[in-house]
Amino acid sequence: MKYRELYRQAVEMIPLAYAPFSKFKVGAALLGKDGKVYTGVNVENSSFGGTICAERSAFVKAISEGCMEFEAIAVVSSDGEAWPCGICRQFMKEFCEDDFKIITGNDEDSLRVYTMEEILPEGFRL
Ligand code: THU
């Protein structure tokens, strides 16, 4: 699947985000090695620490449906380009190889693509 199409699917998710506190809505589209796309949104909570980011919600959906290997994730916010937070980078590291791709951008004609290794060098795994 082309990264532009994955990015478009992330954009389509933005309205489904639950972000009444930050007003910062995020959509994610995660491409599994099974060829399926697992989408996610950020889901905030009145107890702020209970919030889950869009990236992690996509991973949790995929893993709970039996997909454990991944190729790429597109992430985008209601403000445009959005980079995974530190917690999400570590979460991804658990399931992704160094060549896993992270895609974001302000629009589909200006996508930025980085690898897992680039966004979390020397990442931790037991
Ligand atoms: N957020 C994400 O969904 N992904 C990120 O990588 C950065 C932050 C969400 C969490 C929270 O709901 C809002 O953005 C503001 O931090």
Coordinates of N, CA and C and ligand atoms in Angstrom, one line a residue:
M1 N 0.8 -1.2 0.0 CA 0.0 0.0 0.0 C 0.9 1.3 0.0
K2 N 0.4 2.2 -0.8 CA 1.2 3.5 -0.8 C 1.0 4.3 0.5
Y3 N 2.1 5.0 0.8 CA 2.0 5.8 2.0 C 0.9 6.9 2.0
R4 N 0.7 7.4 0.8 CA -0.4 8.4 0.6 C -1.7 7.9 1.0
E5 N -2.0 6.7 0.6 CA -3.3 6.0 1.0 C -3.4 5.8 2.5
L6 N -2.3 5.4 3.1 CA -2.3 5.1 4.5 C -2.5 6.5 5.3
Y7 N -1.8 7.5 4.8 CA -2.0 8.9 5.3 C -3.5 9.3 5.2
R8 N -4.1 9.1 4.1 CA -5.5 9.4 3.9 C -6.4 8.7 4.9
Q9 N -6.1 7.5 5.2 CA -6.9 6.8 6.1 C -6.7 7.3 7.5
A10 N -5.5 7.8 7.9 CA -5.3 8.5 9.2 C -6.1 9.8 9.2
V11 N -6.1 10.5 8.1 CA -6.8 11.8 8.1 C -8.3 11.5 8.4
E12 N -8.8 10.5 7.7 CA -10.3 10.1 7.9 C -10.7 9.8 9.3
M13 N -9.7 9.4 10.1 CA -10.0 9.1 11.5 C -10.1 10.3 12.4
I14 N -9.5 11.4 12.0 CA -9.5 12.6 12.9 C -10.8 12.9 13.6
P15 N -11.9 13.0 12.8 CA -13.2 13.3 13.5 C -13.6 12.4 14.6
L16 N -13.1 11.1 14.5 CA -13.5 10.2 15.5 C -12.8 10.3 16.9
A17 N -11.7 11.1 16.9 CA -10.9 11.2 18.1 C -11.8 11.8 19.2
Y18 N -11.5 11.4 20.4 CA -12.2 11.9 21.6 C -11.2 12.8 22.4
A19 N -11.2 14.1 22.1 CA -10.2 15.0 22.7 C -10.8 16.3 23.2
P20 N -11.8 16.1 24.2 CA -12.5 17.3 24.7 C -11.6 18.2 25.5
F21 N -10.5 17.7 26.0 CA -9.6 18.4 26.9 C -8.6 19.2 26.2
S22 N -7.8 18.5 25.3 CA -6.7 19.2 24.6 C -7.3 19.8 23.3
K23 N -8.4 19.3 22.8 CA -8.9 19.8 21.5 C -7.9 19.4 20.3
F24 N -7.0 18.6 20.6 CA -5.9 18.2 19.7 C -6.3 16.7 19.2
K25 N -6.9 16.6 18.1 CA -7.4 15.3 17.6 C -6.4 14.7 16.7
V26 N -6.2 13.4 17.0 CA -5.1 12.7 16.2 C -5.7 11.4 15.6
G27 N -5.4 11.1 14.3 CA -5.8 9.9 13.7 C -4.5 9.1 13.3
A28 N -4.6 7.8 13.3 CA -3.5 6.9 12.9 C -4.0 5.8 12.1
A29 N -3.2 5.3 11.2 CA -3.5 4.2 10.3 C -2.2 3.3 10.3
L30 N -2.4 2.1 10.8 CA -1.2 1.2 11.0 C -1.4 0.0 10.0
L31 N -0.3 -0.1 9.1 CA -0.3 -1.2 8.1 C 0.4 -2.4 8.7
G32 N -0.4 -3.5 8.8 CA 0.2 -4.8 9.3 C 0.8 -5.5 8.2
K33 N 1.7 -6.5 8.5 CA 2.3 -7.3 7.5 C 1.3 -8.3 6.9
D34 N 0.1 -8.4 7.6 CA -1.0 -9.2 7.0 C -1.8 -8.4 5.9
G35 N -1.3 -7.2 5.6 CA -1.9 -6.4 4.6 C -3.1 -5.6 5.0
K36 N -3.5 -5.7 6.3 CA -4.7 -5.0 6.8 C -4.3 -3.7 7.4
V37 N -5.2 -2.7 7.4 CA -4.9 -1.4 8.1 C -5.8 -1.4 9.4
Y38 N -5.1 -1.1 10.4 CA -5.7 -0.9 11.8 C -5.7 0.5 12.1
T39 N -6.8 1.1 12.3 CA -6.9 2.6 12.6 C -7.0 2.8 14.1
G40 N -6.7 4.1 14.4 CA -6.8 4.5 15.8 C -7.0 6.0 16.0
V41 N -7.5 6.4 17.1 CA -7.6 7.8 17.5 C -7.2 8.0 18.9
N42 N -6.9 9.2 19.3 CA -6.6 9.5 20.7 C -7.9 9.5 21.4
V43 N -7.9 8.9 22.6 CA -9.1 8.9 23.5 C -8.7 9.4 24.8
E44 N -9.2 10.6 25.1 CA -8.8 11.3 26.4 C -9.7 10.9 27.5
N45 N -9.3 11.2 28.7 CA -10.1 10.9 29.9 C -10.0 12.0 30.9
S46 N -11.1 12.2 31.7 CA -11.2 13.2 32.8 C -10.0 13.0 33.7
S47 N -9.6 11.8 33.9 CA -8.3 11.6 34.7 C -7.2 11.5 33.6
F48 N -6.6 12.7 33.4 CA -5.8 12.9 32.2 C -4.8 11.7 31.9
G49 N -4.2 11.1 32.9 CA -3.2 10.1 32.7 C -3.9 8.8 32.0
G50 N -5.2 8.8 32.0 CA -5.9 7.6 31.4 C -6.0 7.8 29.9
T51 N -5.5 8.9 29.4 CA -5.5 9.1 27.9 C -4.7 8.1 27.1
I52 N -5.2 7.7 26.0 CA -4.3 6.9 25.1 C -4.2 7.6 23.8
C53 N -3.0 7.6 23.2 CA -2.7 8.2 22.0 C -3.3 7.4 20.8
A54 N -3.4 8.1 19.7 CA -3.9 7.4 18.5 C -3.0 6.2 18.0
E55 N -1.7 6.4 18.1 CA -0.8 5.4 17.7 C -1.0 4.1 18.5
R56 N -1.0 4.3 19.8 CA -1.2 3.1 20.7 C -2.6 2.5 20.5
S57 N -3.6 3.3 20.3 CA -4.9 2.7 20.1 C -4.9 1.8 18.9
A58 N -4.2 2.3 17.8 CA -4.1 1.4 16.6 C -3.4 0.1 16.9
F59 N -2.3 0.2 17.6 CA -1.5 -1.0 17.9 C -2.3 -2.0 18.8
V60 N -3.0 -1.4 19.7 CA -3.8 -2.3 20.6 C -4.9 -3.0 19.8
K61 N -5.5 -2.3 18.9 CA -6.5 -2.9 18.0 C -5.9 -4.0 17.2
A62 N -4.8 -3.8 16.6 CA -4.2 -4.8 15.7 C -3.8 -6.0 16.5
I63 N -3.1 -5.8 17.6 CA -2.6 -6.9 18.4 C -3.7 -7.7 19.0
S64 N -4.8 -7.1 19.4 CA -6.0 -7.8 19.9 C -6.7 -8.5 18.8
E65 N -6.4 -8.2 17.6 CA -7.0 -9.0 16.5 C -6.0 -10.0 15.9
G66 N -4.9 -10.2 16.5 CA -4.0 -11.2 16.1 C -2.8 -10.8 15.2
C67 N -2.7 -9.5 14.8 CA -1.6 -9.0 14.0 C -0.5 -8.6 14.9
M68 N 0.7 -9.1 14.7 CA 1.8 -8.8 15.5 C 3.0 -8.3 14.8
E69 N 2.9 -8.1 13.5 CA 4.0 -7.6 12.7 C 3.6 -6.5 11.8
F70 N 4.4 -5.5 11.7 CA 3.9 -4.2 11.1 C 4.9 -3.6 10.1
E71 N 4.4 -2.9 9.2 CA 5.2 -2.3 8.1 C 5.4 -0.8 8.3
A72 N 4.2 -0.1 8.6 CA 4.2 1.4 8.7 C 3.0 1.9 9.4
I73 N 3.2 3.1 9.9 CA 2.1 3.8 10.5 C 2.0 5.3 10.0
A74 N 0.8 5.7 9.7 CA 0.6 7.1 9.3 C -0.1 7.8 10.5
V75 N 0.4 9.0 10.8 CA -0.2 9.8 12.0 C -0.4 11.2 11.5
V76 N -1.5 11.7 11.9 CA -1.8 13.1 11.5 C -2.8 13.7 12.5
S77 N -2.7 15.0 12.8 CA -3.6 15.7 13.8 C -4.5 16.7 13.1
S78 N -5.4 17.2 13.9 CA -6.3 18.3 13.5 C -5.4 19.5 13.2
D79 N -4.2 19.6 13.7 CA -3.3 20.7 13.4 C -2.3 20.4 12.3
G80 N -2.4 19.2 11.6 CA -1.5 18.8 10.6 C -0.5 17.8 11.1
E81 N 0.8 17.9 10.7 CA 1.8 17.0 11.1 C 1.8 16.7 12.6
A82 N 2.0 15.4 12.9 CA 2.1 15.0 14.3 C 3.1 13.9 14.5
W83 N 4.0 14.1 15.4 CA 5.1 13.1 15.7 C 4.7 12.3 16.9
P84 N 5.0 11.0 16.8 CA 4.6 10.1 18.0 C 5.4 10.6 19.3
C85 N 4.7 10.6 20.4 CA 5.3 11.0 21.7 C 6.3 9.9 22.1
G86 N 7.0 10.2 23.1 CA 8.0 9.3 23.6 C 7.5 7.9 24.1
I87 N 6.3 8.0 24.7 CA 5.7 6.7 25.2 C 5.3 5.9 24.0
C88 N 4.7 6.5 22.9 CA 4.3 5.8 21.7 C 5.6 5.2 21.0
R89 N 6.7 5.9 21.0 CA 7.9 5.4 20.3 C 8.3 4.2 21.0
Q90 N 8.3 4.2 22.3 CA 8.8 3.0 23.1 C 7.8 1.9 22.9
F91 N 6.5 2.2 22.8 CA 5.4 1.2 22.6 C 5.6 0.5 21.3
M92 N 5.9 1.3 20.3 CA 6.1 0.7 18.9 C 7.3 -0.2 18.9
K93 N 8.4 0.3 19.6 CA 9.6 -0.4 19.6 C 9.5 -1.9 20.0
E94 N 8.5 -2.2 20.8 CA 8.3 -3.5 21.3 C 7.9 -4.5 20.1
F95 N 7.2 -3.9 19.1 CA 6.6 -4.7 18.1 C 7.2 -4.5 16.7
C96 N 8.1 -3.5 16.5 CA 8.5 -3.1 15.2 C 10.0 -3.3 15.0
E97 N 10.4 -3.6 13.8 CA 11.8 -3.7 13.4 C 12.3 -2.3 13.1
D98 N 13.6 -2.2 13.0 CA 14.3 -0.9 12.8 C 13.8 -0.2 11.5
D99 N 13.4 -1.0 10.5 CA 13.0 -0.4 9.2 C 11.5 -0.1 9.1
F100 N 10.7 -0.3 10.2 CA 9.3 0.2 10.3 C 9.3 1.7 10.0
K101 N 8.2 2.1 9.2 CA 8.2 3.5 8.8 C 7.1 4.3 9.5
I102 N 7.4 5.5 9.9 CA 6.5 6.4 10.5 C 6.3 7.6 9.5
I103 N 5.0 7.8 9.2 CA 4.7 8.8 8.1 C 3.8 9.9 8.7
T104 N 4.2 11.1 8.5 CA 3.3 12.2 8.8 C 3.5 13.3 7.8
G105 N 2.8 14.4 8.1 CA 3.0 15.6 7.1 C 1.7 16.4 7.3
N106 N 1.8 17.6 6.7 CA 0.7 18.5 6.7 C -0.3 18.2 5.7
D107 N 0.1 17.6 4.6 CA -0.8 17.1 3.6 C -0.2 16.0 2.8
E108 N -1.0 15.3 2.0 CA -0.4 14.1 1.3 C 0.6 14.4 0.3
D109 N 0.8 15.6 -0.1 CA 1.9 16.0 -1.0 C 3.2 16.4 -0.4
S110 N 3.2 16.4 1.0 CA 4.4 16.8 1.7 C 4.6 15.8 2.8
L111 N 4.6 14.5 2.5 CA 4.8 13.5 3.6 C 6.2 13.4 4.0
R112 N 6.4 13.2 5.3 CA 7.7 13.0 5.8 C 7.7 11.5 6.4
V113 N 8.8 10.8 6.0 CA 8.9 9.4 6.4 C 10.2 9.1 7.1
Y114 N 10.0 8.6 8.3 CA 11.2 8.2 9.1 C 11.1 6.8 9.5
T115 N 12.2 6.2 9.9 CA 12.2 4.8 10.3 C 12.2 4.7 11.9
M116 N 11.8 3.6 12.4 CA 11.8 3.3 13.8 C 13.2 3.7 14.4
E117 N 14.2 3.2 13.7 CA 15.6 3.5 14.2 C 15.9 5.0 14.3
E118 N 15.3 5.7 13.3 CA 15.6 7.2 13.3 C 14.9 7.9 14.4
I119 N 13.6 7.5 14.7 CA 12.9 8.2 15.8 C 13.2 7.7 17.2
L120 N 13.8 6.5 17.3 CA 14.2 6.0 18.6 C 15.5 5.2 18.5
P121 N 16.6 5.9 18.3 CA 17.8 5.2 18.2 C 18.2 4.5 19.5
E122 N 18.8 3.4 19.4 CA 19.2 2.6 20.6 C 18.0 2.4 21.6
G123 N 16.8 2.1 21.0 CA 15.6 1.9 21.8 C 15.8 0.7 22.7
F124 N 15.0 0.7 23.8 CA 15.1 -0.3 24.8 C 14.2 -1.5 24.5
R125 N 14.7 -2.7 24.7 CA 14.0 -3.9 24.7 C 14.6 -4.9 25.6
L126 N 13.8 -5.6 26.4 CA 14.4 -6.6 27.3 C 14.8 -7.8 26.4
Ligands
THU1 N1 -1.4 12.5 21.1 C1 -1.5 11.5 20.3 O1 -2.6 10.9 20.1 N2 -0.4 11.0 19.6 C2 0.8 11.6 19.8 O2 1.8 11.1 19.3 C3 0.9 12.9 20.6 C4 -0.2 13.2 21.5 C5 -2.7 13.0 21.8 C6 -2.7 12.6 23.3 C7 -3.7 13.7 23.8 O3 -5.0 13.3 23.6 C8 -3.4 14.9 22.8 O4 -2.8 14.4 21.7 C9 -2.6 16.0 23.4 O5 -1.4 15.5 24.0

